[in-house]
Tab-separated table of C-alpha atoms and ligand atoms in Angstrom:
chain	number	residue	atom	x	y	z
A	230	UNK	CA	1.617	-17.055	-31.681
A	231	UNK	CA	0.282	-14.807	-29.547
A	232	UNK	CA	1.449	-16.402	-26.550
A	233	UNK	CA	4.574	-17.644	-27.992
A	234	UNK	CA	5.750	-13.703	-28.431
A	235	UNK	CA	4.232	-12.087	-25.536
A	236	UNK	CA	6.231	-9.907	-23.767
A	237	UNK	CA	4.581	-9.341	-20.537
A	238	UNK	CA	3.672	-12.189	-18.464
A	239	UNK	CA	1.810	-11.237	-15.372
A	240	UNK	CA	1.642	-13.520	-12.461
A	241	UNK	CA	-0.278	-13.356	-8.851
A	242	UNK	CA	3.552	-13.648	-7.214
A	243	UNK	CA	3.387	-9.838	-8.792
A	244	UNK	CA	0.332	-9.148	-6.293
A	245	UNK	CA	0.016	-7.897	-3.060
A	246	UNK	CA	-3.646	-7.751	-1.859
A	247	UNK	CA	-4.237	-4.490	0.758
A	248	UNK	CA	-6.245	-5.484	3.637
A	249	UNK	CA	-8.109	-2.701	5.671
A	250	UNK	CA	-7.689	-3.769	9.636
A	251	UNK	CA	-10.441	-2.167	11.987
A	252	UNK	CA	-10.340	-3.374	16.023
A	253	UNK	CA	-12.882	-5.899	17.795
A	254	UNK	CA	-13.817	-9.391	16.333
A	255	UNK	CA	-15.949	-11.361	14.087
A	256	UNK	CA	-16.951	-8.676	11.893
A	257	UNK	CA	-16.095	-8.620	8.071
A	258	UNK	CA	-18.158	-5.645	6.798
A	259	UNK	CA	-18.054	-3.908	3.332
A	260	UNK	CA	-16.902	-0.641	2.702
A	261	UNK	CA	-19.080	1.824	1.126
A	262	UNK	CA	-16.496	3.528	-0.593
A	263	UNK	CA	-14.872	0.241	-2.459
A	264	UNK	CA	-17.187	-1.856	-2.919
A	265	UNK	CA	-16.009	-5.525	-2.725
A	266	UNK	CA	-12.991	-4.708	-0.172
A	267	UNK	CA	-13.922	-5.279	3.493
A	268	UNK	CA	-13.109	-3.547	7.226
A	269	UNK	CA	-12.085	-7.202	8.719
A	270	UNK	CA	-11.365	-7.436	12.485
A	271	UNK	CA	-8.252	-9.549	13.291
A	272	UNK	CA	-9.365	-12.627	14.032
A	273	UNK	CA	-11.201	-12.492	10.313
A	274	UNK	CA	-7.578	-12.133	8.459
A	275	UNK	CA	-6.074	-15.499	8.408
A	276	UNK	CA	-9.433	-16.607	6.765
A	277	UNK	CA	-8.752	-14.167	3.403
A	278	UNK	CA	-4.705	-14.132	3.562
A	279	UNK	CA	-4.799	-17.995	2.974
A	280	UNK	CA	-7.895	-18.021	0.349
A	281	UNK	CA	-5.039	-14.904	-1.263
A	282	UNK	CA	-1.981	-17.259	-0.602
A	283	UNK	CA	-3.847	-20.157	-2.389
A	284	UNK	CA	-4.523	-17.991	-5.194
A	285	UNK	CA	-0.873	-17.489	-5.586
A	286	UNK	CA	-0.842	-14.314	-3.986
A	287	UNK	CA	2.468	-13.852	-1.651
A	288	UNK	CA	2.031	-11.141	0.050
A	289	UNK	CA	-0.585	-8.678	2.274
A	290	UNK	CA	-0.445	-4.535	3.647
A	291	UNK	CA	-2.097	-4.078	5.901
A	292	UNK	CA	-3.696	-0.599	6.955
A	293	UNK	CA	-4.997	0.378	10.414
A	294	UNK	CA	-8.310	2.074	10.914
A	295	UNK	CA	-8.119	2.722	14.658
A	296	UNK	CA	-11.751	3.273	16.533
A	297	UNK	CA	-10.102	6.530	18.479
A	298	UNK	CA	-7.496	9.508	17.019
A	299	UNK	CA	-5.739	11.296	18.863
A	300	UNK	CA	-3.380	14.551	18.511
A	301	UNK	CA	0.109	12.723	18.821
A	302	UNK	CA	-1.127	9.517	16.962
A	303	UNK	CA	-0.547	6.988	20.403
A	304	UNK	CA	-2.712	4.068	18.411
A	305	UNK	CA	-0.232	3.734	15.717
A	306	UNK	CA	2.199	2.403	18.263
A	307	UNK	CA	0.326	0.938	19.967
A	308	UNK	CA	0.680	-2.811	20.288
A	309	UNK	CA	-2.799	-4.017	20.856
A	310	UNK	CA	-3.919	-2.188	18.338
A	311	UNK	CA	-5.675	-3.957	14.604
A	312	UNK	CA	-2.410	-3.928	12.956
A	313	UNK	CA	-0.445	-5.119	15.222
A	314	UNK	CA	-2.682	-8.214	16.313
A	315	UNK	CA	-3.567	-8.288	12.710
A	316	UNK	CA	-0.257	-9.542	11.664
A	317	UNK	CA	0.569	-12.112	14.538
A	318	UNK	CA	-3.047	-13.741	14.200
A	319	UNK	CA	-2.159	-13.828	10.263
A	320	UNK	CA	1.321	-14.934	10.461
A	321	UNK	CA	-0.117	-17.501	13.060
A	322	UNK	CA	-1.771	-19.283	10.350
A	323	UNK	CA	-0.308	-18.755	7.022
A	324	UNK	CA	3.607	-18.351	8.374
A	325	UNK	CA	4.928	-18.111	4.493
A	326	UNK	CA	2.283	-14.900	3.452
A	327	UNK	CA	4.815	-11.975	3.601
A	328	UNK	CA	2.670	-9.287	5.640
A	329	UNK	CA	3.479	-5.549	5.092
A	330	UNK	CA	1.918	-2.848	6.823
A	331	UNK	CA	1.205	0.489	5.505
A	332	UNK	CA	3.303	3.135	8.303
A	333	UNK	CA	2.028	6.228	8.556
A	334	UNK	CA	0.084	8.775	11.223
A	335	UNK	CA	-2.921	9.994	8.951
A	336	UNK	CA	-5.484	7.451	10.545
A	337	UNK	CA	-4.406	7.913	13.977
A	338	UNK	CA	-4.739	11.507	14.176
A	339	UNK	CA	-7.245	13.671	14.755
A	340	UNK	CA	-6.410	16.197	12.329
A	341	UNK	CA	-5.929	13.447	9.527
A	342	UNK	CA	-2.590	14.732	8.320
A	343	UNK	CA	0.390	11.983	7.626
A	344	UNK	CA	2.450	13.653	9.954
A	345	UNK	CA	2.800	16.096	14.004
A	346	UNK	CA	1.717	19.599	13.347
A	347	UNK	CA	4.053	22.035	13.541
A	348	UNK	CA	3.717	24.712	16.623
A	349	UNK	CA	1.093	27.269	15.485
A	350	UNK	CA	3.639	30.160	15.001
A	351	UNK	CA	5.610	28.567	12.582
A	352	UNK	CA	2.515	28.623	10.323
A	353	UNK	CA	0.463	25.072	8.380
A	354	UNK	CA	2.144	22.925	7.657
A	355	UNK	CA	3.287	18.988	9.611
A	356	UNK	CA	6.488	18.960	11.371
A	357	UNK	CA	8.887	16.851	9.795
A	358	UNK	CA	11.902	16.198	12.095
A	359	UNK	CA	9.348	15.524	14.991
A	360	UNK	CA	6.897	13.306	12.634
A	361	UNK	CA	10.067	10.820	12.543
A	362	UNK	CA	10.479	8.974	15.922
A	363	UNK	CA	7.142	8.439	15.846
A	364	UNK	CA	7.223	7.008	12.411
A	365	UNK	CA	9.767	4.467	14.427
A	366	UNK	CA	8.097	3.767	17.017
A	367	UNK	CA	5.051	2.156	14.991
A	368	UNK	CA	7.946	0.576	12.756
A	369	UNK	CA	8.697	-0.691	15.550
A	370	UNK	CA	5.800	-1.671	16.701
A	371	UNK	CA	4.616	-3.694	14.044
A	372	UNK	CA	8.430	-5.385	13.464
A	373	UNK	CA	7.810	-6.695	17.047
A	374	UNK	CA	4.373	-8.258	16.117
A	375	UNK	CA	6.194	-9.646	13.227
A	376	UNK	CA	5.879	-7.789	10.044
A	377	UNK	CA	8.252	-8.940	7.277
A	378	UNK	CA	7.920	-5.285	5.496
A	379	UNK	CA	7.257	-1.810	6.758
A	380	UNK	CA	5.823	0.601	4.278
A	381	UNK	CA	6.296	4.552	5.123
A	382	UNK	CA	4.313	5.952	3.248
A	383	UNK	CA	3.776	9.492	5.018
A	384	UNK	CA	6.689	10.845	2.506
A	385	UNK	CA	8.590	12.849	5.388
A	386	UNK	CA	12.277	13.970	4.366
A	387	UNK	CA	14.232	11.039	5.863
A	388	UNK	CA	12.273	8.751	7.297
A	389	UNK	CA	13.796	5.893	5.617
A	390	UNK	CA	17.087	6.348	6.862
A	391	UNK	CA	15.597	7.461	10.722
A	392	UNK	CA	13.459	4.100	10.416
A	393	UNK	CA	16.121	1.542	9.313
A	394	UNK	CA	18.209	3.447	12.676
A	395	UNK	CA	15.306	2.525	14.739
A	396	UNK	CA	14.898	-1.463	13.343
A	397	UNK	CA	18.436	-1.917	13.621
A	398	UNK	CA	19.497	-1.146	16.528
A	399	UNK	CA	16.379	-3.123	18.215
A	400	UNK	CA	17.614	-6.380	16.375
A	401	UNK	CA	15.202	-6.482	13.487
A	402	UNK	CA	17.620	-6.153	10.774
A	403	UNK	CA	16.135	-8.389	8.727
A	404	UNK	CA	12.665	-6.694	8.254
A	405	UNK	CA	12.695	-4.707	5.020
A	406	UNK	CA	11.863	-1.471	3.919
A	407	UNK	CA	9.450	-0.748	1.071
A	408	UNK	CA	9.604	3.175	0.790
A	409	UNK	CA	6.237	5.030	-1.045
A	410	UNK	CA	9.104	7.148	-2.413
A	411	UNK	CA	7.602	8.906	-4.995
A	412	UNK	CA	4.032	9.491	-4.146
A	413	UNK	CA	1.472	12.285	-5.396
A	414	UNK	CA	-0.654	14.531	-3.830
A	415	UNK	CA	-3.742	12.600	-6.004
A	416	UNK	CA	-7.383	12.424	-6.741
A	417	UNK	CA	-7.242	9.213	-6.413
A	418	UNK	CA	-7.529	9.014	-2.968
A	419	UNK	CA	-10.641	9.376	-2.156
A	420	UNK	CA	-12.363	5.805	-1.469
A	421	UNK	CA	-9.450	4.882	0.931
A	422	UNK	CA	-9.524	8.161	2.814
A	423	UNK	CA	-12.999	7.263	3.488
A	424	UNK	CA	-12.332	4.083	4.000
A	425	UNK	CA	-9.088	4.517	6.842
A	426	UNK	CA	-11.021	7.678	7.923
A	427	UNK	CA	-7.405	9.092	7.116
A	428	UNK	CA	-8.823	12.744	5.364
A	429	UNK	CA	-6.928	16.007	6.664
A	430	UNK	CA	-9.927	18.416	8.875
A	431	UNK	CA	-7.823	20.811	7.259
A	432	UNK	CA	-5.974	21.759	4.206
A	433	UNK	CA	-4.712	18.970	2.357
A	434	UNK	CA	-1.323	16.896	1.710
A	435	UNK	CA	0.562	19.033	-0.665
A	436	UNK	CA	3.235	20.407	2.148
A	437	UNK	CA	4.521	16.688	1.482
A	438	UNK	CA	3.040	14.461	-1.578
A	439	UNK	CA	4.182	15.368	-5.036
A	440	UNK	CA	3.073	17.617	-7.375
A	441	UNK	CA	1.935	15.371	-10.406
A	442	UNK	CA	3.059	17.804	-12.954
A	443	UNK	CA	6.792	16.732	-11.922
A	444	UNK	CA	8.941	13.432	-12.600
A	445	UNK	CA	12.483	14.576	-12.366
A	446	UNK	CA	11.580	15.217	-8.663
A	447	UNK	CA	10.263	11.456	-8.676
A	448	UNK	CA	13.918	10.350	-9.525
A	449	UNK	CA	15.357	12.373	-7.266
A	450	UNK	CA	13.378	11.069	-4.136
A	451	UNK	CA	13.834	7.741	-5.582
A	452	UNK	CA	17.486	8.098	-5.101
A	453	UNK	CA	17.050	9.832	-1.713
A	454	UNK	CA	15.863	6.776	-0.098
A	455	UNK	CA	17.140	4.108	-1.539
A	456	UNK	CA	20.665	5.865	-0.089
A	457	UNK	CA	18.444	5.579	3.352
A	458	UNK	CA	18.222	2.038	2.820
A	459	UNK	CA	14.715	1.130	1.325
A	460	UNK	CA	14.837	-1.959	0.015
A	461	UNK	CA	12.137	-1.645	-2.461
A	462	UNK	CA	10.111	1.518	-3.454
A	463	UNK	CA	7.016	2.859	-4.898
A	464	UNK	CA	5.037	4.733	-7.355
A	465	UNK	CA	1.471	5.857	-6.608
A	466	UNK	CA	-0.722	6.119	-8.197
A	467	UNK	CA	0.028	4.051	-10.661
A	468	UNK	CA	-2.211	4.419	-14.043
A	469	UNK	CA	-1.569	7.988	-14.257
A	470	UNK	CA	1.905	8.005	-13.451
A	471	UNK	CA	3.412	5.138	-15.824
A	472	UNK	CA	5.847	7.206	-17.161
A	473	UNK	CA	7.223	7.665	-13.732
A	474	UNK	CA	7.415	3.867	-13.134
A	475	UNK	CA	9.070	3.366	-16.787
A	476	UNK	CA	11.750	6.438	-16.058
A	477	UNK	CA	12.318	4.952	-12.183
A	478	UNK	CA	13.136	1.247	-13.201
A	479	UNK	CA	15.682	2.428	-15.957
A	480	UNK	CA	17.154	3.885	-13.278
A	481	UNK	CA	16.852	2.013	-9.831
A	482	UNK	CA	18.670	-1.248	-9.153
A	483	UNK	CA	15.815	-2.538	-6.433
A	484	UNK	CA	12.796	-3.735	-6.964
A	485	UNK	CA	10.024	-1.502	-8.162
A	486	UNK	CA	6.894	-1.300	-6.800
A	487	UNK	CA	3.446	0.925	-8.091
A	488	UNK	CA	0.269	0.970	-6.102
A	489	UNK	CA	-3.556	1.361	-8.038
A	490	UNK	CA	-4.961	2.551	-5.343
A	491	UNK	CA	-8.590	2.933	-4.947
A	492	UNK	CA	-9.765	5.158	-7.078
A	493	UNK	CA	-8.136	3.350	-9.651
A	494	UNK	CA	-9.937	0.397	-8.453
A	495	UNK	CA	-13.146	2.831	-8.024
A	496	UNK	CA	-12.973	4.055	-11.782
A	497	UNK	CA	-13.331	0.332	-12.733
A	498	UNK	CA	-15.783	-1.189	-10.440
A	499	UNK	CA	-18.245	1.887	-11.204
A	500	UNK	CA	-17.951	1.744	-14.822
A	501	UNK	CA	-18.305	-2.503	-14.852
A	502	UNK	CA	-21.263	-1.927	-12.248
A	503	UNK	CA	-23.299	0.427	-15.316
A	504	UNK	CA	-22.164	-2.231	-17.869
A	505	UNK	CA	-19.860	0.450	-19.724
A	506	UNK	CA	-16.716	-1.862	-19.331
A	507	UNK	CA	-15.785	-5.346	-19.069
A	508	UNK	CA	-14.641	-5.501	-15.279
A	509	UNK	CA	-12.113	-9.156	-16.339
A	510	UNK	CA	-10.481	-7.389	-19.842
A	511	UNK	CA	-10.072	-3.876	-18.065
A	512	UNK	CA	-8.455	-5.195	-14.887
A	513	UNK	CA	-5.944	-7.211	-16.785
A	514	UNK	CA	-4.784	-4.901	-19.168
A	515	UNK	CA	-4.191	-2.109	-16.275
A	516	UNK	CA	-1.954	-4.414	-14.324
A	517	UNK	CA	-0.346	-5.807	-17.223
A	518	UNK	CA	0.398	-2.060	-17.967
A	519	UNK	CA	2.126	-1.393	-15.027
A	520	UNK	CA	4.167	-4.628	-15.240
A	521	UNK	CA	5.242	-3.552	-18.877
A	522	UNK	CA	5.642	0.354	-17.116
A	523	UNK	CA	8.667	-1.736	-15.089
A	524	UNK	CA	6.633	-3.046	-12.044
A	525	UNK	CA	7.849	-5.699	-10.588
A	526	UNK	CA	5.098	-5.376	-7.791
A	527	UNK	CA	1.378	-4.322	-7.880
A	528	UNK	CA	-0.435	-3.358	-5.278
A	529	UNK	CA	-4.314	-3.568	-5.867
A	530	UNK	CA	-7.103	-4.511	-4.592
A	531	UNK	CA	-7.690	-6.285	-7.155
A	532	UNK	CA	-5.402	-8.749	-6.390
A	533	UNK	CA	-7.265	-12.167	-5.769
A	534	UNK	CA	-9.553	-11.107	-8.240
A	535	UNK	CA	-6.511	-11.151	-11.050
A	536	UNK	CA	-4.960	-13.939	-9.321
A	537	UNK	CA	-8.405	-16.422	-9.851
A	538	UNK	CA	-7.901	-15.307	-13.195
A	539	UNK	CA	-4.577	-16.156	-13.833
A	540	UNK	CA	-5.208	-19.112	-12.231
A	541	UNK	CA	-7.969	-20.359	-13.947
A	542	UNK	CA	-6.313	-19.678	-17.948
A	543	UNK	CA	-3.531	-22.067	-16.688
A	544	UNK	CA	-6.245	-24.622	-17.065
A	545	UNK	CA	-5.424	-26.681	-20.312
A	546	UNK	CA	-7.617	-25.507	-23.335
A	547	UNK	CA	-11.026	-27.109	-23.823
A	548	UNK	CA	-10.764	-28.260	-27.814
A	549	UNK	CA	-13.332	-26.897	-30.389
B	634	PBG	C1	-1.914	6.847	3.655
B	634	PBG	C2	-1.655	6.483	2.430
B	634	PBG	C3	-2.992	6.875	1.770
B	634	PBG	C4	-2.819	5.613	0.315
B	634	PBG	C5	-2.099	4.898	1.292
B	634	PBG	N1	-1.592	5.023	2.135
B	634	PBG	C6	-3.885	7.604	1.372
B	634	PBG	C7	-3.044	9.142	1.642
B	634	PBG	O1	-2.158	9.618	1.408
B	634	PBG	O2	-3.918	10.200	1.564
B	634	PBG	C8	-3.752	6.117	-0.775
B	634	PBG	C9	-3.883	4.144	-0.702
B	634	PBG	C10	-5.375	4.263	-2.261
B	634	PBG	O3	-5.493	5.244	-2.297
B	634	PBG	O4	-5.559	3.357	-2.298
B	634	PBG	N2	-0.978	8.075	3.957
């Protein structure tokens, strides 16, 4: 009877699998800060993409981890970079899998910030408006390689409209935009910054990411991005912000996504490894709660793990 009256049903197609892509060939290396998560060279992506697709996962999101960084983030729009090469290699082998890409400059900049730094005389911080053209170049580079969805995670103002315009003018009107619209300045990104080598060398991201104390502000951020042309929006992180997921999903008419981020993954992993939590039960409870709060899409490093559990539970129950 519990199943009969269940209000929230998680499906593999609700999940988006994040994948870290490094340059080179023939390597799949586990990330120290994220056990069970790997750095893949582009040629290794089709295998994991196929595995995810066969489990019912319908989308992946690629994060580039380049070998070299510079002061202008030029690697972000290099057509031979790991992300564009990775997109093409997935599309060649698993054409029906939706390929999303994270659009941000932090892992391509030598200073590790998500934008171009402001001139020294203007004090510390990023130069919002000088960052927009670089983000647009990055989005175009991913679109040229065949990305279905670009996902700007930098939190600069006006970037959704700017990128939409750049995509349309180059004929990429079918490439959708998933906006990291309400992205908080969170401690839960720690393991990711190791994985993406994207920690700021100086200062922090509070100049552009949101204050964890604010929720009404998230509604404003989300509305602005939708007005600028976002096709989906995201709240990030997920579990500490379920109230924000809920409030946002009550007022918008685009699909809402939530990112179960690296620190949230790491907490369950670490506790499970020490025998403090039942990993399977904890993962399914966490992901179900994110969906219950109003997210249609959940970005999670547990995507394949959870999809596999769902697939097993579809099997007919044994008698007795
Ligand atoms: C890049 C970016 C971050 C994450 C996704 N895109 C890190 C940050 O803003 O510092 C975090 C993802 C995670 O923790 O799993 N701007």
